[in-house]
Coordinates of C-alpha atoms and ligand atoms in Angstrom, one line a residue:
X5 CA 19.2 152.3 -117.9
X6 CA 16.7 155.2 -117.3
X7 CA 16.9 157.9 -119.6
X8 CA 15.6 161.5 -118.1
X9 CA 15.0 164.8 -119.6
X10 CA 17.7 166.7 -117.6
X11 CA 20.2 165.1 -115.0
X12 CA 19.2 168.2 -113.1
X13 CA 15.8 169.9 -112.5
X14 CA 16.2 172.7 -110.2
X15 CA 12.6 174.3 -108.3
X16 CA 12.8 178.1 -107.5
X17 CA 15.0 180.4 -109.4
X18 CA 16.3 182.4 -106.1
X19 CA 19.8 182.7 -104.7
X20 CA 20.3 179.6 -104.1
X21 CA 18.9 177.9 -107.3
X22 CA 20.8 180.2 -109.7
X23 CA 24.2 179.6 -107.8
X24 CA 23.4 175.7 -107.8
X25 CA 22.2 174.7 -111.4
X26 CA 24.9 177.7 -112.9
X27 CA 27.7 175.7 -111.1
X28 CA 26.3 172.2 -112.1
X29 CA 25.9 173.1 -115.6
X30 CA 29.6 174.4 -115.6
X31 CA 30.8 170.7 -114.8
X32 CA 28.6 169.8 -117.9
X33 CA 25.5 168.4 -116.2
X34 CA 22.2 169.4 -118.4
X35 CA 20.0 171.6 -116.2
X36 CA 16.5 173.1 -116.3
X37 CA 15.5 175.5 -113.9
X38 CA 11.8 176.5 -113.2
X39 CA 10.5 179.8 -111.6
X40 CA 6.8 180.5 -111.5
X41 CA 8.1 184.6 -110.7
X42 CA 11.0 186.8 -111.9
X43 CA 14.0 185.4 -111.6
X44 CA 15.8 186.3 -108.3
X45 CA 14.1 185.3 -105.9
X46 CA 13.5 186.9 -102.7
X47 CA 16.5 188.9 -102.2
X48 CA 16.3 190.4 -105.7
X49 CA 13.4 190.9 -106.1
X50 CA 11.7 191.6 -103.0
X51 CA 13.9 191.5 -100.1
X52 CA 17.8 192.8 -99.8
X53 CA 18.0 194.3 -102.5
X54 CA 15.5 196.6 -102.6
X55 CA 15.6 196.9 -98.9
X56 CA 19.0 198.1 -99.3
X57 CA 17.9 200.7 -101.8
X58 CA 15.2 202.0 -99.9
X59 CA 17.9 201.9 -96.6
X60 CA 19.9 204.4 -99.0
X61 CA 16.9 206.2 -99.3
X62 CA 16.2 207.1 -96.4
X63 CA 19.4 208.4 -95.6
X64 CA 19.2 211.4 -97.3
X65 CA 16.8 212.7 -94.7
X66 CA 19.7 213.8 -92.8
X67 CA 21.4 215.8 -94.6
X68 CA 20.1 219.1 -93.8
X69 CA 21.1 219.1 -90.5
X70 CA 24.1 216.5 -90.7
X71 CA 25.8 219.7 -93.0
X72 CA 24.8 222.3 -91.0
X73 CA 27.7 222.1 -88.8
X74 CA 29.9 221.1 -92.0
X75 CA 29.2 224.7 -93.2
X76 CA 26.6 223.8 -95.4
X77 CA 22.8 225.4 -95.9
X78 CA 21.0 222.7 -97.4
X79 CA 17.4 223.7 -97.5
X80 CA 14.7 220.5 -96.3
X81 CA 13.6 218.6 -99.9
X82 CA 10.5 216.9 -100.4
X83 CA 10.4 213.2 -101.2
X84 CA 8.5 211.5 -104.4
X85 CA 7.5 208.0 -103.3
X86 CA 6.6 207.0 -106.7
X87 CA 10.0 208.1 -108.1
X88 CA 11.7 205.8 -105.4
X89 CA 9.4 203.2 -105.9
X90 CA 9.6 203.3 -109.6
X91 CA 13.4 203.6 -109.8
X92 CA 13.8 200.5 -107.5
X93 CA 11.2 198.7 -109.8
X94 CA 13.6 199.4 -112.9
X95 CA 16.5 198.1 -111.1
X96 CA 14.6 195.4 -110.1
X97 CA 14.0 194.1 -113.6
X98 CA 17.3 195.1 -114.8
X99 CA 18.9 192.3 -112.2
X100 CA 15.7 190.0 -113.4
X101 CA 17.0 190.3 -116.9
X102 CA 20.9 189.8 -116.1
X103 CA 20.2 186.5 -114.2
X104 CA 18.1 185.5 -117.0
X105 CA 21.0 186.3 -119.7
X106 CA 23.9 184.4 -116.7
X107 CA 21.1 180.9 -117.2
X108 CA 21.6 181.9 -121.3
X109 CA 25.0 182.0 -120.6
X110 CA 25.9 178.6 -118.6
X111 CA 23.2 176.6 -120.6
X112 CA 20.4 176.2 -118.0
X113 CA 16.8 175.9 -119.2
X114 CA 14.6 178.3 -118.1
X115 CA 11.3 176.8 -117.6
X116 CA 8.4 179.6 -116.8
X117 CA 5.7 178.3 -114.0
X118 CA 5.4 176.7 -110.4
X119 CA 6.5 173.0 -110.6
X120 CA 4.8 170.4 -108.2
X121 CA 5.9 166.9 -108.0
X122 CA 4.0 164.2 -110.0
X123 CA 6.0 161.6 -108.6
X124 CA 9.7 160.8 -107.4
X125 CA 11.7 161.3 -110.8
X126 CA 9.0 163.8 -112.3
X127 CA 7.6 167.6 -111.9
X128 CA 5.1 169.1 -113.4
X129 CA 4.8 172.8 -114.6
X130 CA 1.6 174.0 -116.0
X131 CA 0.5 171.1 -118.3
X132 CA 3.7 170.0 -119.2
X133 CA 6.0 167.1 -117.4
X134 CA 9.6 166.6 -117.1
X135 CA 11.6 164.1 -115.7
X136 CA 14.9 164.6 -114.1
X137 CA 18.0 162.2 -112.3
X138 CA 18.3 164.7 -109.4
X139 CA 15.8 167.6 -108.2
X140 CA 16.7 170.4 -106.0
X141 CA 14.2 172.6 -104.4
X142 CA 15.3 176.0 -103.2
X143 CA 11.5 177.7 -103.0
X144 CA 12.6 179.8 -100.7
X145 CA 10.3 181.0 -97.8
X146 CA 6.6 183.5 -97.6
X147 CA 5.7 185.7 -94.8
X148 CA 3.8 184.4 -91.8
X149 CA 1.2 186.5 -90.4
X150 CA -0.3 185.7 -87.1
X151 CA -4.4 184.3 -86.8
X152 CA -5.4 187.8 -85.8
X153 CA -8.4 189.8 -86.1
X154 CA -8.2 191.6 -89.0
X155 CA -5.0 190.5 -89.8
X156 CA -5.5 190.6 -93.7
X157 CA -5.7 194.9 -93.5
X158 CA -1.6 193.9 -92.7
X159 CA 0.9 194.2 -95.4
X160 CA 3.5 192.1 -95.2
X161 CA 7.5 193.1 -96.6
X162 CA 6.3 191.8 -100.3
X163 CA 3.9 194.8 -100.7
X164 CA 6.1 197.0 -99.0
X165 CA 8.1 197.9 -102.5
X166 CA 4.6 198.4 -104.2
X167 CA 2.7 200.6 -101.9
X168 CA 0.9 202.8 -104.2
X169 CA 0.4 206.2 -101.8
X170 CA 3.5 206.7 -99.2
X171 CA 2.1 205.7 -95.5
X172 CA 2.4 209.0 -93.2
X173 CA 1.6 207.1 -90.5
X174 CA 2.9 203.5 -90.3
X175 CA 3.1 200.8 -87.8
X176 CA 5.0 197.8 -87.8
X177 CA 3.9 194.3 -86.2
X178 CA 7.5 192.5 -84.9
X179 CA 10.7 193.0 -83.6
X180 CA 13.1 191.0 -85.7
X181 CA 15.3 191.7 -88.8
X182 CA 12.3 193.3 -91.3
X183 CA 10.6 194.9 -88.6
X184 CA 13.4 196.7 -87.5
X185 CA 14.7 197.7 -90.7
X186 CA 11.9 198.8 -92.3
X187 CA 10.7 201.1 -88.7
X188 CA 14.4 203.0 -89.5
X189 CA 13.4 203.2 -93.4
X190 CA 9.7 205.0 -93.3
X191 CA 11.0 207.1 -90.9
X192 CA 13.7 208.2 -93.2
X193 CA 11.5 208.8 -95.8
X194 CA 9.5 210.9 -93.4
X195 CA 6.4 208.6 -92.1
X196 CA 5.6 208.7 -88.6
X197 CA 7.0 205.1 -87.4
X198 CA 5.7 203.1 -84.6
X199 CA 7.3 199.6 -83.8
X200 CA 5.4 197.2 -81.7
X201 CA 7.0 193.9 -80.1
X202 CA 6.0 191.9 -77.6
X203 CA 9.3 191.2 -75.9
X204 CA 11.2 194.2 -74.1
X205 CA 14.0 195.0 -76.7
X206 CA 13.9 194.0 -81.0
X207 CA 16.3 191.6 -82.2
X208 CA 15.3 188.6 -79.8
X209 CA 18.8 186.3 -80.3
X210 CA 21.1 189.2 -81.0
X211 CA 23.4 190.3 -78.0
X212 CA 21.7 192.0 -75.6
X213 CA 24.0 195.1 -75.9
X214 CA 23.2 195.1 -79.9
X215 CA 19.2 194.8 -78.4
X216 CA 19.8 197.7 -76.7
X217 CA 22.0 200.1 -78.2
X218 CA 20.0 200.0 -81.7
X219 CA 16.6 200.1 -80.0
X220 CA 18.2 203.2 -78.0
X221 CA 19.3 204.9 -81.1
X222 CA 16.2 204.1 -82.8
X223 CA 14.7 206.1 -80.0
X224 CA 17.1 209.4 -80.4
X225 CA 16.0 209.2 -84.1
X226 CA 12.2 209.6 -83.3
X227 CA 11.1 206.1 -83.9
X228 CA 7.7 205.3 -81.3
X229 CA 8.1 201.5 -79.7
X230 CA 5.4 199.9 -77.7
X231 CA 7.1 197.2 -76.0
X232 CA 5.8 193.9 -73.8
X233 CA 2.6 194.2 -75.7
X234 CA 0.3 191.0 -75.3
X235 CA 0.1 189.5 -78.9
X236 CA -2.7 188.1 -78.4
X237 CA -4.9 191.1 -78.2
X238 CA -3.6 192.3 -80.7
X239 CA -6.2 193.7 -83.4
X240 CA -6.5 195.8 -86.6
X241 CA -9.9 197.5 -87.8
X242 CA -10.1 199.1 -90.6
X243 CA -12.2 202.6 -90.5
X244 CA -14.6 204.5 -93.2
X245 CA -11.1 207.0 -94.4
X246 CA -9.1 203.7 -95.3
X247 CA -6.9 204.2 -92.7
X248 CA -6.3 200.8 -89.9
X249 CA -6.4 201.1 -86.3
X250 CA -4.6 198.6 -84.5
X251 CA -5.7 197.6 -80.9
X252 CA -3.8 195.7 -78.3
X253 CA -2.9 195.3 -74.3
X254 CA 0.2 196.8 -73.0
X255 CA 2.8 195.5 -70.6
X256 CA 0.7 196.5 -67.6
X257 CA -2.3 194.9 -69.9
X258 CA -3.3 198.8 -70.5
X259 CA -5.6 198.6 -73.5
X260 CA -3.9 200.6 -76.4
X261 CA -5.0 202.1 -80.2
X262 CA -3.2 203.5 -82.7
X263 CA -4.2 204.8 -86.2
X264 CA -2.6 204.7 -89.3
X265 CA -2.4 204.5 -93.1
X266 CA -0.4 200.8 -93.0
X267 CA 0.6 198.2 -91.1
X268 CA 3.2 196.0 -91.8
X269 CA 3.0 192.3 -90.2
X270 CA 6.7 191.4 -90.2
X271 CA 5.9 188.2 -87.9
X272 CA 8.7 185.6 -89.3
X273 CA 8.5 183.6 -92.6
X274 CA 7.7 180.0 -93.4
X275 CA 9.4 177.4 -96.3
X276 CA 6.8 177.9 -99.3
X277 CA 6.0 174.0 -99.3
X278 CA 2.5 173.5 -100.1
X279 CA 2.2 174.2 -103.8
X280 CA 5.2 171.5 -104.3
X281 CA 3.1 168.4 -103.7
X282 CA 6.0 167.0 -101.7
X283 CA 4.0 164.0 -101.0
X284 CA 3.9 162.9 -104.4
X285 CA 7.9 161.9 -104.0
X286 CA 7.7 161.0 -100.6
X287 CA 9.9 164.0 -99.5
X288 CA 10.3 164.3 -95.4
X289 CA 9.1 167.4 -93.7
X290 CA 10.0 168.4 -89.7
X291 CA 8.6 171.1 -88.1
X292 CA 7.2 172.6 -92.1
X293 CA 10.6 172.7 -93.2
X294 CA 12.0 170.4 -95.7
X295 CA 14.1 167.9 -93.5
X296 CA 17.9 167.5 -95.0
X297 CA 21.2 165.8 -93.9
X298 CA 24.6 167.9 -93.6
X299 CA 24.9 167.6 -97.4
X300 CA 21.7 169.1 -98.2
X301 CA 19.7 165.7 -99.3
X302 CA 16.4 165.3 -98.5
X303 CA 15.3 161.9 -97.4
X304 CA 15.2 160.8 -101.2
X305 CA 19.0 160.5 -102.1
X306 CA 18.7 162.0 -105.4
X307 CA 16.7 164.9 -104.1
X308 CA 18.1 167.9 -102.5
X309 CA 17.0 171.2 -100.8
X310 CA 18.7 174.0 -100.1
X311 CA 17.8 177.8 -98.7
X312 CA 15.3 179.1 -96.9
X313 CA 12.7 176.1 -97.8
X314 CA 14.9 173.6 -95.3
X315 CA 14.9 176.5 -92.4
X316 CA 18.7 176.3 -91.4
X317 CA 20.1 179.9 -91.6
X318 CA 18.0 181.9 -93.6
X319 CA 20.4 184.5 -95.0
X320 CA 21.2 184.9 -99.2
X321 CA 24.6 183.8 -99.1
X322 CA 23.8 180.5 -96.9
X323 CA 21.4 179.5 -99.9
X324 CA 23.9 180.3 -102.5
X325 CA 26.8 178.8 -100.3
X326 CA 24.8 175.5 -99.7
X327 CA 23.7 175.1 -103.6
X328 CA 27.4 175.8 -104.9
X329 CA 28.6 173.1 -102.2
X330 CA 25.6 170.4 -103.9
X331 CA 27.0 171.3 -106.8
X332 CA 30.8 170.4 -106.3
X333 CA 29.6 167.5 -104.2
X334 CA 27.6 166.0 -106.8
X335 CA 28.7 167.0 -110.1
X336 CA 32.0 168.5 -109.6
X337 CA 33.1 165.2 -107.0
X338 CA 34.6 167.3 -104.7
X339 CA 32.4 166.4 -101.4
X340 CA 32.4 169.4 -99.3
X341 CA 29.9 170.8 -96.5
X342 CA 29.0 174.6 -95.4
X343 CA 29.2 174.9 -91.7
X344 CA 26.2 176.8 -90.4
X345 CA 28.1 178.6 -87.5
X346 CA 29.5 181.7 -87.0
X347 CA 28.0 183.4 -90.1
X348 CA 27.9 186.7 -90.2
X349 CA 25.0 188.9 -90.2
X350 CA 23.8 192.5 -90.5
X351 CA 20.1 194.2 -89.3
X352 CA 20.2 197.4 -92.0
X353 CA 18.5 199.0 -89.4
X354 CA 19.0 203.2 -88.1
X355 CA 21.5 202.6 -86.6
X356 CA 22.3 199.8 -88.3
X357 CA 23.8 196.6 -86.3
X358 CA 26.0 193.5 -87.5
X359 CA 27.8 190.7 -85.4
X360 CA 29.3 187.3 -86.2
X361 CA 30.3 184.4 -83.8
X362 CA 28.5 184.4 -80.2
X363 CA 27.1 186.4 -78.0
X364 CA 27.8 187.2 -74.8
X365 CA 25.0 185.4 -73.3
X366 CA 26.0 182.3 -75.3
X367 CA 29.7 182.4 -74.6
X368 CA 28.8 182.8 -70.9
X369 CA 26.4 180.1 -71.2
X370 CA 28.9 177.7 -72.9
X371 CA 32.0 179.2 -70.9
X372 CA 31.1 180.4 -67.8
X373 CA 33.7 182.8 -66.2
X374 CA 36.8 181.8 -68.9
X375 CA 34.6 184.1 -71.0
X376 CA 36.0 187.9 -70.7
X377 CA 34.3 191.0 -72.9
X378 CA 35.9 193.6 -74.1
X379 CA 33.5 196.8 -75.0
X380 CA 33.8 199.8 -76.0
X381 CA 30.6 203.0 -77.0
X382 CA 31.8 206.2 -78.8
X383 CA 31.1 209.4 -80.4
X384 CA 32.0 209.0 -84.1
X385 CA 34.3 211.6 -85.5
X386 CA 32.0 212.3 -87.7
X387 CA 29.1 213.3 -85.4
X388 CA 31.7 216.0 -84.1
X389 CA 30.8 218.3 -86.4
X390 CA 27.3 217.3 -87.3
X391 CA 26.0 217.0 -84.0
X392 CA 23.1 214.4 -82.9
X393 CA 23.0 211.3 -80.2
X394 CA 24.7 208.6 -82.2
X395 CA 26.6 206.8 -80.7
X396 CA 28.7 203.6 -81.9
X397 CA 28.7 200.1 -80.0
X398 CA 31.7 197.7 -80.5
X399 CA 32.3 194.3 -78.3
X400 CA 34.7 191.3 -78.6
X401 CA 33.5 188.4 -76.8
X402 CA 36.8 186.5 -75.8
X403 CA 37.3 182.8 -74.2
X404 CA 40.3 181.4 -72.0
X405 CA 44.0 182.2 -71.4
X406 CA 44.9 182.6 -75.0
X407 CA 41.7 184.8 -75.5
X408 CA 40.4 183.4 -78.5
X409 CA 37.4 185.7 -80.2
X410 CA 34.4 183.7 -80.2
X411 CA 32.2 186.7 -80.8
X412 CA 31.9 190.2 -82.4
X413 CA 29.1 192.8 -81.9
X414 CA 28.6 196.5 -83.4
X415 CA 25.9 198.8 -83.2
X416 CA 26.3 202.0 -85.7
X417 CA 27.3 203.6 -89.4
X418 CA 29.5 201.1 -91.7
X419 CA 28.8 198.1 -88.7
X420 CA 28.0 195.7 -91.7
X421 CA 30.8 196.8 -93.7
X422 CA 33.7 196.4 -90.7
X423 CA 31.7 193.5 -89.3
X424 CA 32.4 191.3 -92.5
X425 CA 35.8 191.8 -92.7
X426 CA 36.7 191.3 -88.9
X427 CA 34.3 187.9 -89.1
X428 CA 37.8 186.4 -90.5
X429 CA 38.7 186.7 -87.1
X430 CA 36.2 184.1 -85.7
X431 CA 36.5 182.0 -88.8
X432 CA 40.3 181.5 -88.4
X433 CA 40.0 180.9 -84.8
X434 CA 42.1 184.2 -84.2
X435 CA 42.7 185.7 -81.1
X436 CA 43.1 188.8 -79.1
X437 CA 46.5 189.1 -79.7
X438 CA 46.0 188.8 -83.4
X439 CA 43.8 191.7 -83.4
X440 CA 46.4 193.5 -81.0
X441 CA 49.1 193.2 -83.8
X442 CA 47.1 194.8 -86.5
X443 CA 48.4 198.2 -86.9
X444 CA 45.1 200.7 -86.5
X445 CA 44.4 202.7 -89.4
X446 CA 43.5 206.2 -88.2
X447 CA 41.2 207.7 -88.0
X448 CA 38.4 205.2 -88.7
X449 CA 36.1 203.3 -86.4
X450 CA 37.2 200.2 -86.8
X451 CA 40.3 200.8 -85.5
X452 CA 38.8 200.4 -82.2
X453 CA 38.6 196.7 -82.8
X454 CA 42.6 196.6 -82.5
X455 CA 43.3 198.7 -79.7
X456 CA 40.4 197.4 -77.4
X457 CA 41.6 197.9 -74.1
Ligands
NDP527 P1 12.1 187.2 -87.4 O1 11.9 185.8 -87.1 O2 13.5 187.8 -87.5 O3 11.3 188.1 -86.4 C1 9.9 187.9 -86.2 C2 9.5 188.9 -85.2 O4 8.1 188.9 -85.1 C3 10.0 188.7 -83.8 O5 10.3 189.9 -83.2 C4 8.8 188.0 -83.1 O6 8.8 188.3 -81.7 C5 7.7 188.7 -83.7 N1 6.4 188.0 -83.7 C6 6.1 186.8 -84.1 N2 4.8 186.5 -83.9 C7 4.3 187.6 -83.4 C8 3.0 187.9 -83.0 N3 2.0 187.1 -83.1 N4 2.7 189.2 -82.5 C9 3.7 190.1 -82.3 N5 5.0 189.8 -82.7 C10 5.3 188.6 -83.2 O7 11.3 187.5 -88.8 P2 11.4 188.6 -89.9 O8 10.0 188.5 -90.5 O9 11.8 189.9 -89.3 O10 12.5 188.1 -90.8 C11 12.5 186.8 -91.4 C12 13.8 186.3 -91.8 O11 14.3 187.0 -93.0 C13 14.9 186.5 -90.8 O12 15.0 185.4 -90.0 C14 16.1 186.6 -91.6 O13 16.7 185.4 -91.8 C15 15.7 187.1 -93.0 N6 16.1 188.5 -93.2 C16 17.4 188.9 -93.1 C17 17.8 190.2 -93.3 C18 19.2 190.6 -93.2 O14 20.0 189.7 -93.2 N7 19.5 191.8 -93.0 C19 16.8 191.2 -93.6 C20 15.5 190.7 -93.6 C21 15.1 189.5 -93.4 P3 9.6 187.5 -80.6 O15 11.0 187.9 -80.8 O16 9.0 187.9 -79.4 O17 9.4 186.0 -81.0

């Protein structure tokens, strides 16, 4: 019989790697896990996490006038970019060190560098060379930017926590989850913001009255769009002050410029394959993501991928969810899938947005006229007294006699929040009436979910 160095060799030290090799080594299974970076991944390290901190940020903006009508005379502050960034950097390493101590804790190597592939069985990191019964990859993904003119003037989201001098003027290439979020965060914090998207309305996929109502809000707040833009024109110079100008052709194919201190290019990402030397093992690859069966294998049936690097649904607690189910399936023998529908999800945007199950223009699409909608748009209480435009968006998306919830939508404060609790709803296969027989907790916003009328 074979004898390898580990029975597990896990690539990328992420979400989704940590949750996988922590759970294999708790049903006793000798794992080594390499990371080239900090440990964390995307999420920790560059991504939710310090998203999130900047969302919270950004938030204190409003204050001054959100108290005014509280009572309160709270004069305008100034804001230290270097402190924020700095304090999120700390925290940052703090998590980077408390994952490392979890992998001291359940007995998983640590191995420092990128690992490639040398062959089927064996990866290489630096100059060294293990060999392992299984490998899972869970690289995670990098950001794509377009083949623009002077595309490489464009940050992408990675640089975003690093900016050395705070952008007054900042532009953002893209209309999906990181361009939308971070438009709502550097206005916060005071920059002029400027999102430009080539479609009508952000959030391409997402309802069309989530598209709408946080694109609308985004407005009231002060946020500059330029919508329908041609993509293809698109261009960014950069001039003798440092600062870019970005060019491009309108809707009515009007040409436009803008100037600013950065650009962010948040234009999709793409599964970080090419260092892996994937050919070396003979590893399958559709459509550059790494191609993998229900149970996350890869066409090699002792190597797995999980995450962001196979392209499923490319959310944290998929890639944790999908390593923690290899794990029980292989080494814990309790076979067991993660279903990739109705997963919840939340844009951290201003104001922010979160939905689980379909849309409307998917339920239609799947159920025609049995589909009914329930909707509902609202002052919160809390606006009474501070005044301003926001307004709060809630839909149920229901199907057939028995009016079984196959969708729900918000659009404003805490959406995320009441959004993840309510997604039980969909996941049980609740209905209407279910949600009618909840007693309404008053006053909140998410009562409004159980007294939809
Ligand atoms: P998305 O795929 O969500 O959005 C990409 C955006 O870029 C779209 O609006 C797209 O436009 C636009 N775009 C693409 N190419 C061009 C181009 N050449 N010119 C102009 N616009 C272009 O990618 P993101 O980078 O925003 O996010 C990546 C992933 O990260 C998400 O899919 C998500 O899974 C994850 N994420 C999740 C978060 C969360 O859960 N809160 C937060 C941040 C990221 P169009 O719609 O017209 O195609």
């Amino acid at each position: 019989m074979t004898s390898f160095d580990y029975d597990l060799f896990v690539i990328g030290a992420g979400s989704g790697g940590l949750a996988a090799s922590k759970r294999a080594a708790a049903f006793g299974a000798k794992v080594a896990i390499a990371e080239g970076d900090l440990v964390g991944g995307t999420c920790v390290i560059r991504g939710c996490v310090p998203k999130k901190l900047m969302v919270y940020a950004s938030h204190f903006s409003h204050f001054p006038h959100e108290s005014a009508g509280y009572g309160w005379t709270i004069p305008a502050g100034t804001f230290d970019w270097t402190k924020l960034r700095e304090s999120i950097q700390t925290e940052v390493m703090r998590l980077n060190k408390l994952h490392i101590s979890f992998l001291e804790k359940t007995n998983v190597e640590l191995i420092s560098g990128f690992a490639k592939f040398v062959d089927a069985h064996t990866v290489a990191v630096g100059d060294r060379q293990f060999t392992a019964e299984r490998i899972l990859i869970a690289v995670g993904g990098e950001a794509a930017k377009p083949d623009l003119p002077g595309m490489e003037y464009a940050i992408t989201s990675k640089e975003m926590f690093l900016l050395p001098k705070f952008p007054q003027r900042f532009a953002v290439i893209g209309g999906g989850y990181i361009g939308t979020e971070f438009a709502g965060i550097m206005h916060g914090l005071g920059a002029k913001a400027t999102q430009i998207i080539r479609d009508r309305y952000i959030l391409r996929g997402f309802d069309e009255d989530v598209r709408t109502n946080v694109q609308e809000g985004m407005v009231n707040h002060g946020i500059n769009f330029h919508t329908c833009i041609d993509s293809s024109s698109l261009t960014i110079t950069k001039n003798s002050d440092d600062s870019l100008t970005i060019n491009f052709k309108d809707g009515s194919g009007s040409p436009q410029s803008l100037e600013v201190d950065a650009v962010l290019a948040a234009t999709g990402r793409q599964p970080n394959l090419a260092p892996l030397n994937l050919a070396q093992a003979g590893i399958e690859i559709v459509n550059n993501a790494i191609a993998v069966k229900e149970d996350s294998c890869t066409n090699q049936p002792h190597i797995y991928a999980i995450g962001d690097c196979t392209n499923r649904v490319n959310l944290t607690p998929v890639a944790i969810a999908e390593g923690r189910a290899f794990a029980d399936t292989v080494y814990g023998h309790t076979p067991r899938f993660i279903s990739h529908t109705n997963i919840p999800s939340a844009v951290f945007s201003q104001p922010e947005a979160a939905t689980v199950g379909l849309s409307e223009e998917q339920a239609k699409a799947l159920y025609g006229d049995r589909v009914k909608v329930y909707k509902t748009k609202f002052r919160p209480m809390f606006y009474s007294l501070a005044g301003g435009e926001a307004r709060t968006m809630m839909k149920l998306i229901v199907v057939g006699e028995e009016e079984r919830v196959l969708g729900l939508h918000m659009v404003g404060k805490d959406a995320a929040e009441i959004i993840q609790g309510m997604s039980l709803v969909v996941t049980m296969g609740g209905c209407k009436k279910d949600l009618d027989n909840t007693m309404a907790m008053h006053p909140t916003a998410a009562e409004e979910f159980v007294t939809m009328r």
